[in-house]
PDB file of C-alpha atoms and ligand atoms in Angstrom:
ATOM      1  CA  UNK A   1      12.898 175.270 125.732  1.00 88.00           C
ATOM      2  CA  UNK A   2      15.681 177.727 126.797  1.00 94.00           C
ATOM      3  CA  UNK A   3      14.723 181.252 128.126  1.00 96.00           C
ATOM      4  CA  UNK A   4      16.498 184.190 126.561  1.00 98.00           C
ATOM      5  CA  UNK A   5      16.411 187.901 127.979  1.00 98.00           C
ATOM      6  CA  UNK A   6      17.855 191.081 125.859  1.00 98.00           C
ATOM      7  CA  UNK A   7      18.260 193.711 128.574  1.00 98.00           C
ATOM      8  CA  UNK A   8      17.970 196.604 126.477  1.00 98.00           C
ATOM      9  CA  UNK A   9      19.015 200.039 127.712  1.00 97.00           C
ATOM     10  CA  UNK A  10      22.048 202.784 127.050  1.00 94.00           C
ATOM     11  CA  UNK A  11      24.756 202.158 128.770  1.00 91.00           C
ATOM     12  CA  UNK A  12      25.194 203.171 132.573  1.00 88.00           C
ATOM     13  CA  UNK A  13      21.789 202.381 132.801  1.00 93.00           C
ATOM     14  CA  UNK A  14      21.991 199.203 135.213  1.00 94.00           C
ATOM     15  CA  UNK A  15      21.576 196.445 132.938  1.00 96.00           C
ATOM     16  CA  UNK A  16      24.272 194.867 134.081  1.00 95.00           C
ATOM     17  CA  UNK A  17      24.173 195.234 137.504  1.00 96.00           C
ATOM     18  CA  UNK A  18      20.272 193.585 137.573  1.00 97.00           C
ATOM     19  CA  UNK A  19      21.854 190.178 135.186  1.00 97.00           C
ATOM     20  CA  UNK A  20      23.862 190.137 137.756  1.00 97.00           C
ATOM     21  CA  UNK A  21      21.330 189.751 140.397  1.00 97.00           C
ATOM     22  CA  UNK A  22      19.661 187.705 138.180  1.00 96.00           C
ATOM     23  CA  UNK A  23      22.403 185.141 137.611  1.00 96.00           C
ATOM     24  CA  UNK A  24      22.353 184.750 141.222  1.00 96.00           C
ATOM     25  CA  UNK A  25      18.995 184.149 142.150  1.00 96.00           C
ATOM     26  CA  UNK A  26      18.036 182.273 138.756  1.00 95.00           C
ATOM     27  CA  UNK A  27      21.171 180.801 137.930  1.00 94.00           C
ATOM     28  CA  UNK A  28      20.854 182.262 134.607  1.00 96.00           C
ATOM     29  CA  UNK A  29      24.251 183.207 133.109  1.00 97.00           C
ATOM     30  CA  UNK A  30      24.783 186.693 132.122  1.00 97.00           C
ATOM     31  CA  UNK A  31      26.558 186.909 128.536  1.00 98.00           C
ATOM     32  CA  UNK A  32      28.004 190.636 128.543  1.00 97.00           C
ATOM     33  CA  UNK A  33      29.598 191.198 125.125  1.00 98.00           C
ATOM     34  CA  UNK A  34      31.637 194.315 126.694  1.00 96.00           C
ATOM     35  CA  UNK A  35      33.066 191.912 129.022  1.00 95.00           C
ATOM     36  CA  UNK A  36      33.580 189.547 126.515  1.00 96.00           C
ATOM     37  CA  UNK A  37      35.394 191.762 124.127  1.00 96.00           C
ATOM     38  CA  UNK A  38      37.204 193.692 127.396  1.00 94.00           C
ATOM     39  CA  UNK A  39      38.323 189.799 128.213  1.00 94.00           C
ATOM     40  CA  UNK A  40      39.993 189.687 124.594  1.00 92.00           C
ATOM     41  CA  UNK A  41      42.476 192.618 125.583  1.00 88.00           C
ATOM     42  CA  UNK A  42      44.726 189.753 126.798  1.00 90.00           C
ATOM     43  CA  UNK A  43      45.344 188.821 123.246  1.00 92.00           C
ATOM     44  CA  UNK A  44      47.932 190.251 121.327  1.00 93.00           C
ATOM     45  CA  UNK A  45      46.470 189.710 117.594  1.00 95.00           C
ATOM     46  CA  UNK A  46      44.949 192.247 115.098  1.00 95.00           C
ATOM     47  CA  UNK A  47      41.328 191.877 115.950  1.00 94.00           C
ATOM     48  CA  UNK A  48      41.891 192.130 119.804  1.00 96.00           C
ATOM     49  CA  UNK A  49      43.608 195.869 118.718  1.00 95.00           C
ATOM     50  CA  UNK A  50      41.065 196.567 116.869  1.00 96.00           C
ATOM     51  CA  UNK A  51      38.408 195.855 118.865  1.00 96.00           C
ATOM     52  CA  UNK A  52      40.389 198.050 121.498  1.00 94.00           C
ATOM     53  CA  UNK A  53      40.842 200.938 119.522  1.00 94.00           C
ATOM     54  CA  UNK A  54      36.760 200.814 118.910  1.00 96.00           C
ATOM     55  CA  UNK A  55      35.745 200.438 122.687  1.00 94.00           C
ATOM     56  CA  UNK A  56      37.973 203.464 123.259  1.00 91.00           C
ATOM     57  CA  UNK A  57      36.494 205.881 120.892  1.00 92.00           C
ATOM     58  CA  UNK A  58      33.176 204.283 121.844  1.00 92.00           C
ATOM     59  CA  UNK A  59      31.863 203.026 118.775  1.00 96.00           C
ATOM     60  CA  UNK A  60      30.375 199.724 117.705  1.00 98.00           C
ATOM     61  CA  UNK A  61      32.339 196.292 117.070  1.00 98.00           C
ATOM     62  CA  UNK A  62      31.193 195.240 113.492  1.00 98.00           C
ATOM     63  CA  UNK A  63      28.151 192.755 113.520  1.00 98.00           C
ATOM     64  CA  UNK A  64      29.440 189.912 112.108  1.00 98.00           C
ATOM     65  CA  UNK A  65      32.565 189.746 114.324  1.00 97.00           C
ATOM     66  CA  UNK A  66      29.963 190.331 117.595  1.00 98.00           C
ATOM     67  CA  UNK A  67      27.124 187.643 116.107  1.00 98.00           C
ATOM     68  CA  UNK A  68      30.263 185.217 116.221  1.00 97.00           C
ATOM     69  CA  UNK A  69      30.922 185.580 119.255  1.00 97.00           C
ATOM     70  CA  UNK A  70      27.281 185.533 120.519  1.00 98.00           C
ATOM     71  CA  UNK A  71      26.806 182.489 118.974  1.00 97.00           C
ATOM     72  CA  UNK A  72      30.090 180.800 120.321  1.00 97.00           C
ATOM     73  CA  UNK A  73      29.243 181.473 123.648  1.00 97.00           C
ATOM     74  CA  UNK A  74      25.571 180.784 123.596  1.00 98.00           C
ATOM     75  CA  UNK A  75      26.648 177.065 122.529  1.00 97.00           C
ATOM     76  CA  UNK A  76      28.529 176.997 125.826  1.00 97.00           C
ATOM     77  CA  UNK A  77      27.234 174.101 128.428  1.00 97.00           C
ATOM     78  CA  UNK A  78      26.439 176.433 130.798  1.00 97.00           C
ATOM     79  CA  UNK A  79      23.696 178.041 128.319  1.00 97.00           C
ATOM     80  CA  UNK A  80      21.753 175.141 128.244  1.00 95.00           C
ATOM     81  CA  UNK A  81      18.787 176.828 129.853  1.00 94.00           C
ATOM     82  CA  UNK A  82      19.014 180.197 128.054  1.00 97.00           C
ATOM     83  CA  UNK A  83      20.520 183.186 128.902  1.00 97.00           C
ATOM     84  CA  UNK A  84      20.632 187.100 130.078  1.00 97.00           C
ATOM     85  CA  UNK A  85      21.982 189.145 127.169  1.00 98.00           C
ATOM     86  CA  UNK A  86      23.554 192.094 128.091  1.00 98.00           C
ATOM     87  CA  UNK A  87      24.651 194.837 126.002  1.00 97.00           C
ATOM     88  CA  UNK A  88      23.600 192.715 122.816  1.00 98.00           C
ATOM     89  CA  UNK A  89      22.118 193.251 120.557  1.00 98.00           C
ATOM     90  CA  UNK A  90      23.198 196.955 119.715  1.00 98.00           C
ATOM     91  CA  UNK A  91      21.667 196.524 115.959  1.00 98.00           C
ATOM     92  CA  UNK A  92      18.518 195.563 113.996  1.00 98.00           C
ATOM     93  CA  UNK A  93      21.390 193.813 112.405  1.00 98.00           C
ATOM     94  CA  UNK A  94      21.996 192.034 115.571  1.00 98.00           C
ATOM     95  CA  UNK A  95      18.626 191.110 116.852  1.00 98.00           C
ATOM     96  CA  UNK A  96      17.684 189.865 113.312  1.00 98.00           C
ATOM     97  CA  UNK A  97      21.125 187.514 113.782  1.00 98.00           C
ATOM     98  CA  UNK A  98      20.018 186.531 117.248  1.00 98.00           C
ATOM     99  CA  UNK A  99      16.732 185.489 116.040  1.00 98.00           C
ATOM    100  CA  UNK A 100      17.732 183.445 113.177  1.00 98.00           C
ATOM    101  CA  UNK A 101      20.668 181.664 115.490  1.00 98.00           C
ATOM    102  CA  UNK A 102      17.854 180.819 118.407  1.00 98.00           C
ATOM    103  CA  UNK A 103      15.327 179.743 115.997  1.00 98.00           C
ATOM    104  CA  UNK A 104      18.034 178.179 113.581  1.00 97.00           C
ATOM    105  CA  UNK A 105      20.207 176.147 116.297  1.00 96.00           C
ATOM    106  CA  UNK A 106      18.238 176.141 120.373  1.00 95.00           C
ATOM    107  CA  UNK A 107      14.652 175.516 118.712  1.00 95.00           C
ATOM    108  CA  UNK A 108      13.662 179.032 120.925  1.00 96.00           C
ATOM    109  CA  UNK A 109      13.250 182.819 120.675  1.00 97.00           C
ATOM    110  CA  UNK A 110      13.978 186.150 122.831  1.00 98.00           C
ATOM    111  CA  UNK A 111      11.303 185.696 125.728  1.00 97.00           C
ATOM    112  CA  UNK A 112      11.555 188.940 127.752  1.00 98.00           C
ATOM    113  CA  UNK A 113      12.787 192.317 126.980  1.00 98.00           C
ATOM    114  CA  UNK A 114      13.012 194.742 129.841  1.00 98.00           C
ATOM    115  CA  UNK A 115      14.099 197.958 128.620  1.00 98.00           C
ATOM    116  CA  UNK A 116      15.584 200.427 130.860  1.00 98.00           C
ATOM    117  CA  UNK A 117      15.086 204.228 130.887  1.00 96.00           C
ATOM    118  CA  UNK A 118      16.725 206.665 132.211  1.00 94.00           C
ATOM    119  CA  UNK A 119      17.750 210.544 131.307  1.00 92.00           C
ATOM    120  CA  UNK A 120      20.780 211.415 129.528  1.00 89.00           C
ATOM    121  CA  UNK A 121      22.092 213.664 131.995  1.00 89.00           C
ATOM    122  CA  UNK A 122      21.342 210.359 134.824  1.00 90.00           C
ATOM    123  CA  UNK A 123      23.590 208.353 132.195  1.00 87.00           C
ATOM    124  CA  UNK A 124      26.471 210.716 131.822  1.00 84.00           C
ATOM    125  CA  UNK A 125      26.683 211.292 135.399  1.00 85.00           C
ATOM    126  CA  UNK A 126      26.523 207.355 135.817  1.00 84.00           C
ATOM    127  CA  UNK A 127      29.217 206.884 133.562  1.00 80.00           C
ATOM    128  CA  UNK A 128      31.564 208.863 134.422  1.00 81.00           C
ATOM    129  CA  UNK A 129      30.945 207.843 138.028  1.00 84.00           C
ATOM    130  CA  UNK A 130      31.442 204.326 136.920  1.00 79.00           C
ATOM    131  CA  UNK A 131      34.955 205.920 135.469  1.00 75.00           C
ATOM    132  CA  UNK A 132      36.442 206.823 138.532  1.00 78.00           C
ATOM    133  CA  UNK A 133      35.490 203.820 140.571  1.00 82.00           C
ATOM    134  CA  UNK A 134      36.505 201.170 138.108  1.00 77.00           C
ATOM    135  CA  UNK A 135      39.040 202.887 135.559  1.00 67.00           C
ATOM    136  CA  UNK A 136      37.808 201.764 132.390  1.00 68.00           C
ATOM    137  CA  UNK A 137      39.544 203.473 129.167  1.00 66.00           C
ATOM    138  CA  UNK A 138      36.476 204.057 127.879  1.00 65.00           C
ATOM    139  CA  UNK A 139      33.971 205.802 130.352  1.00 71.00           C
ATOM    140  CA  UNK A 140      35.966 209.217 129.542  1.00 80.00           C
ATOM    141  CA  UNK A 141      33.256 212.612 129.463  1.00 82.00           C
ATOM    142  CA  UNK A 142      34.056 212.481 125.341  1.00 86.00           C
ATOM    143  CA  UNK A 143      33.470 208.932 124.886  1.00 87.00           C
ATOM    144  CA  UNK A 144      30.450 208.702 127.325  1.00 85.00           C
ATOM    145  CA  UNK A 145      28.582 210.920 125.468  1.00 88.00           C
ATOM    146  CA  UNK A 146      29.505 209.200 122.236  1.00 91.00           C
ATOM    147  CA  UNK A 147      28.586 205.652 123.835  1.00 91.00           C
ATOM    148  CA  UNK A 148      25.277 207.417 124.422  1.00 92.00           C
ATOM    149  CA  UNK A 149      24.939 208.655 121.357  1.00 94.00           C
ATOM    150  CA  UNK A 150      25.478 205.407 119.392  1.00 96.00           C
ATOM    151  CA  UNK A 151      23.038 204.258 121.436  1.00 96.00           C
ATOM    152  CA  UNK A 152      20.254 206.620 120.608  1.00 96.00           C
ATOM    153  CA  UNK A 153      21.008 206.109 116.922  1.00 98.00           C
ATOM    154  CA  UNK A 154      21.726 202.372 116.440  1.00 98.00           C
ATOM    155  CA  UNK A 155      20.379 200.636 119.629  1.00 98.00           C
ATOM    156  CA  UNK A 156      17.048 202.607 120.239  1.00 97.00           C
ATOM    157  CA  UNK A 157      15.458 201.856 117.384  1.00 97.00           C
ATOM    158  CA  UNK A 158      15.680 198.162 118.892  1.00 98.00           C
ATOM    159  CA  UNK A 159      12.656 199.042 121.588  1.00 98.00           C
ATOM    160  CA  UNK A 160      10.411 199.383 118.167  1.00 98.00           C
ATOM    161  CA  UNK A 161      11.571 195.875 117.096  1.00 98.00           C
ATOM    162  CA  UNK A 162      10.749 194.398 120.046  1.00 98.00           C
ATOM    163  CA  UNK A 163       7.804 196.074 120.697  1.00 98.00           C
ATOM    164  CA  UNK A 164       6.137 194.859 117.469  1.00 98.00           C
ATOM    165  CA  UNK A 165       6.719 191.352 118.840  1.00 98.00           C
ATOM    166  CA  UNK A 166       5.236 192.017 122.100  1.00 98.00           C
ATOM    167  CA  UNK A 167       8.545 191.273 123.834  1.00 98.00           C
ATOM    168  CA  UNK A 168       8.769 194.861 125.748  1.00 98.00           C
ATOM    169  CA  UNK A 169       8.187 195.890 129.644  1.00 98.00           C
ATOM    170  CA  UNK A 170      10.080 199.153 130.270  1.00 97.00           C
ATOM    171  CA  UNK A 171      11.422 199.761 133.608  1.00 97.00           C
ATOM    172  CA  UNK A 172      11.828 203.326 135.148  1.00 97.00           C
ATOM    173  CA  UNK A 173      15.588 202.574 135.785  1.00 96.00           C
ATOM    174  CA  UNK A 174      16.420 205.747 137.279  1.00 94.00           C
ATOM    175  CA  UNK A 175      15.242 204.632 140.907  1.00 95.00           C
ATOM    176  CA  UNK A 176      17.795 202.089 143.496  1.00 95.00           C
ATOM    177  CA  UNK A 177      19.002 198.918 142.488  1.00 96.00           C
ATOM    178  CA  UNK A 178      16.881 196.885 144.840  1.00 97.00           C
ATOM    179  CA  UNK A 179      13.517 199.058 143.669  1.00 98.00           C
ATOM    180  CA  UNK A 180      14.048 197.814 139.764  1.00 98.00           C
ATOM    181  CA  UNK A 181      14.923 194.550 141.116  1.00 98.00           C
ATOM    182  CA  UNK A 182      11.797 193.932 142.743  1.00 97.00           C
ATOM    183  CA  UNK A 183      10.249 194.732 139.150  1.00 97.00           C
ATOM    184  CA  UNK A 184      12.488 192.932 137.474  1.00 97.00           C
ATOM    185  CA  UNK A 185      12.852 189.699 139.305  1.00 97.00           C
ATOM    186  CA  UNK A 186       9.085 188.500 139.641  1.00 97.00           C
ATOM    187  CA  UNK A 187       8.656 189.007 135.677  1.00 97.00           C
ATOM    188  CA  UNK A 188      11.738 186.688 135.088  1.00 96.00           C
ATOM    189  CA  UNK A 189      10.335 184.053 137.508  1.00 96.00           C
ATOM    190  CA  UNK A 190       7.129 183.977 135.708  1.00 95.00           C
ATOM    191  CA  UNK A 191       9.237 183.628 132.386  1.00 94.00           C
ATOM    192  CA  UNK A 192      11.429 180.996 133.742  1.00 93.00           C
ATOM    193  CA  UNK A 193       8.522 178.761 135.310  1.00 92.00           C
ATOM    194  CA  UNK A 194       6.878 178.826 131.888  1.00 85.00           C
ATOM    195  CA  UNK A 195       9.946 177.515 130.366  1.00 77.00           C
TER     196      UNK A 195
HETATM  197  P1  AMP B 201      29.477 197.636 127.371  1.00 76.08           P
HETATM  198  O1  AMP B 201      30.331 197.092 128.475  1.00 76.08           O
HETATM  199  O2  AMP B 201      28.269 196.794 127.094  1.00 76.08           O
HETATM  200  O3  AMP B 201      29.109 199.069 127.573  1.00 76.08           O
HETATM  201  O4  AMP B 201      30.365 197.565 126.042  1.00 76.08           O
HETATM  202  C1  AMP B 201      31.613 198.220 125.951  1.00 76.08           C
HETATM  203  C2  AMP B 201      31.981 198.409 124.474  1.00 76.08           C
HETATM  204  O5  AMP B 201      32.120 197.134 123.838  1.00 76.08           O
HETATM  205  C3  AMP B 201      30.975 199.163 123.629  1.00 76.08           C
HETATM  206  O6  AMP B 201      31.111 200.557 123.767  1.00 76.08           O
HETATM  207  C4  AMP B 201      31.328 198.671 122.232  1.00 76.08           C
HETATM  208  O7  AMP B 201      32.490 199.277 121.745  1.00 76.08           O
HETATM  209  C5  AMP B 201      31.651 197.201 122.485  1.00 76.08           C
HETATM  210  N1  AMP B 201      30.420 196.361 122.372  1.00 76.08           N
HETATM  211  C6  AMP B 201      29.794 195.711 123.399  1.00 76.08           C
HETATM  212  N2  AMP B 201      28.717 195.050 122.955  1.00 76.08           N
HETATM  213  C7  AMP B 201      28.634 195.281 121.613  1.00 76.08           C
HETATM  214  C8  AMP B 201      27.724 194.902 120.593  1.00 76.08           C
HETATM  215  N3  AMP B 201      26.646 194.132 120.859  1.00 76.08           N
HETATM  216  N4  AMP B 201      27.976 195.331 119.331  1.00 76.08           N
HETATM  217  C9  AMP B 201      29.037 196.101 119.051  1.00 76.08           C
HETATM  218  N5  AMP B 201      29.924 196.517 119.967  1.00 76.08           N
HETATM  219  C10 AMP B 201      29.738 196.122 121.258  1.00 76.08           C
END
């Protein structure tokens, strides 16, 4: 049966430096729906400007346009033994979508959700770090603190939903990149061998 992981977690807060780590040591593939949609810039067609014009005021792609994507990707080859999901789901909207799709078409379920906390004050600082070195559009101070705030409202309430399903270990992400790795990576290996 395929392993899924929903790295859950406001943005800035690592997850997806740790899929990344992950990917390499586990070989399972990280699907990033930022990077997705920040791939679709390319395009020149209506949704790709629209999806634009969201990322840059930091708001939320609509569900059924992210779920589509999800679910295109997740029927990729290289999928076949599950995957890291970073950055989605953002919704109760979205996890209930992700759900029905595992259940519906891989026979399977979300396995793992490692949640990662950090302040809000760690996050903006993060973010707009993460501005300077990499110039993305939208890691300016306004639209940090909106990303955060979206979070808070429509992501959050995602550690409940999870919760009630057992599904949650929550990480004190605030500490180095190799200290939540070494919590990180044993629980994965334990998920992965029980596959
Ligand atoms: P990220 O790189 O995960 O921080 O995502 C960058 C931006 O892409 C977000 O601020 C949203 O505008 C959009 N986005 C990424 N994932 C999702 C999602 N699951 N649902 C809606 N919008 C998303």
């Amino acid at each position: 049966m395929p392993t899924y992981i929903v790295l859950l977690g406001p943005p800035g807060s690592g997850k997806g430096t740790q899929a990344k780590l992950i990917a390499k040591q586990f070989g399972l593939p990280q699907i990033s729906t930022g990077d997705l949609f920040r791939a679709l810039q390319t395009q020149d067609t209506d949704f790709a400007r629209k999806v634009r014009k969201i990322m840059d005021e930091g708001g939320l792609v609509p569900d059924a346009d992210t779920i589509e994507m999800v679910k295109a990707r997740l029927a990729e080859p290289d999928c076949k033994k599950g995957a890291m999901l970073d950055g989605f789901p953002r919704t109760v909207v979205q996890a209930q979508a992700l759900d029905k799709l595992l259940a519906d078409t891989f026979k399977s379920s979300v396995g793992l959700v490692p949640v990662f906390h950090v302040s809000r004050e760690e996050i903006i600082r993060r973010i707009l770090k993460r501005a300077a070195d990499e110039g993305r559009a939208d890691d300016t101070p306004e639209v940090a603190e909106k990303r955060y705030e979206v979070y808070r409202a429509n992501t959050e309430p995602l550690i409940e939903y999870y919760t009630a399903k057992g599904l949650v270990v929550t990480l004190d992400a605030s500490r180095t990149i190799d200290e939540v790795a070494a919590q990180l990576m044993p629980l994965v290996e334990k998920k992965l061998s029980k596959a």
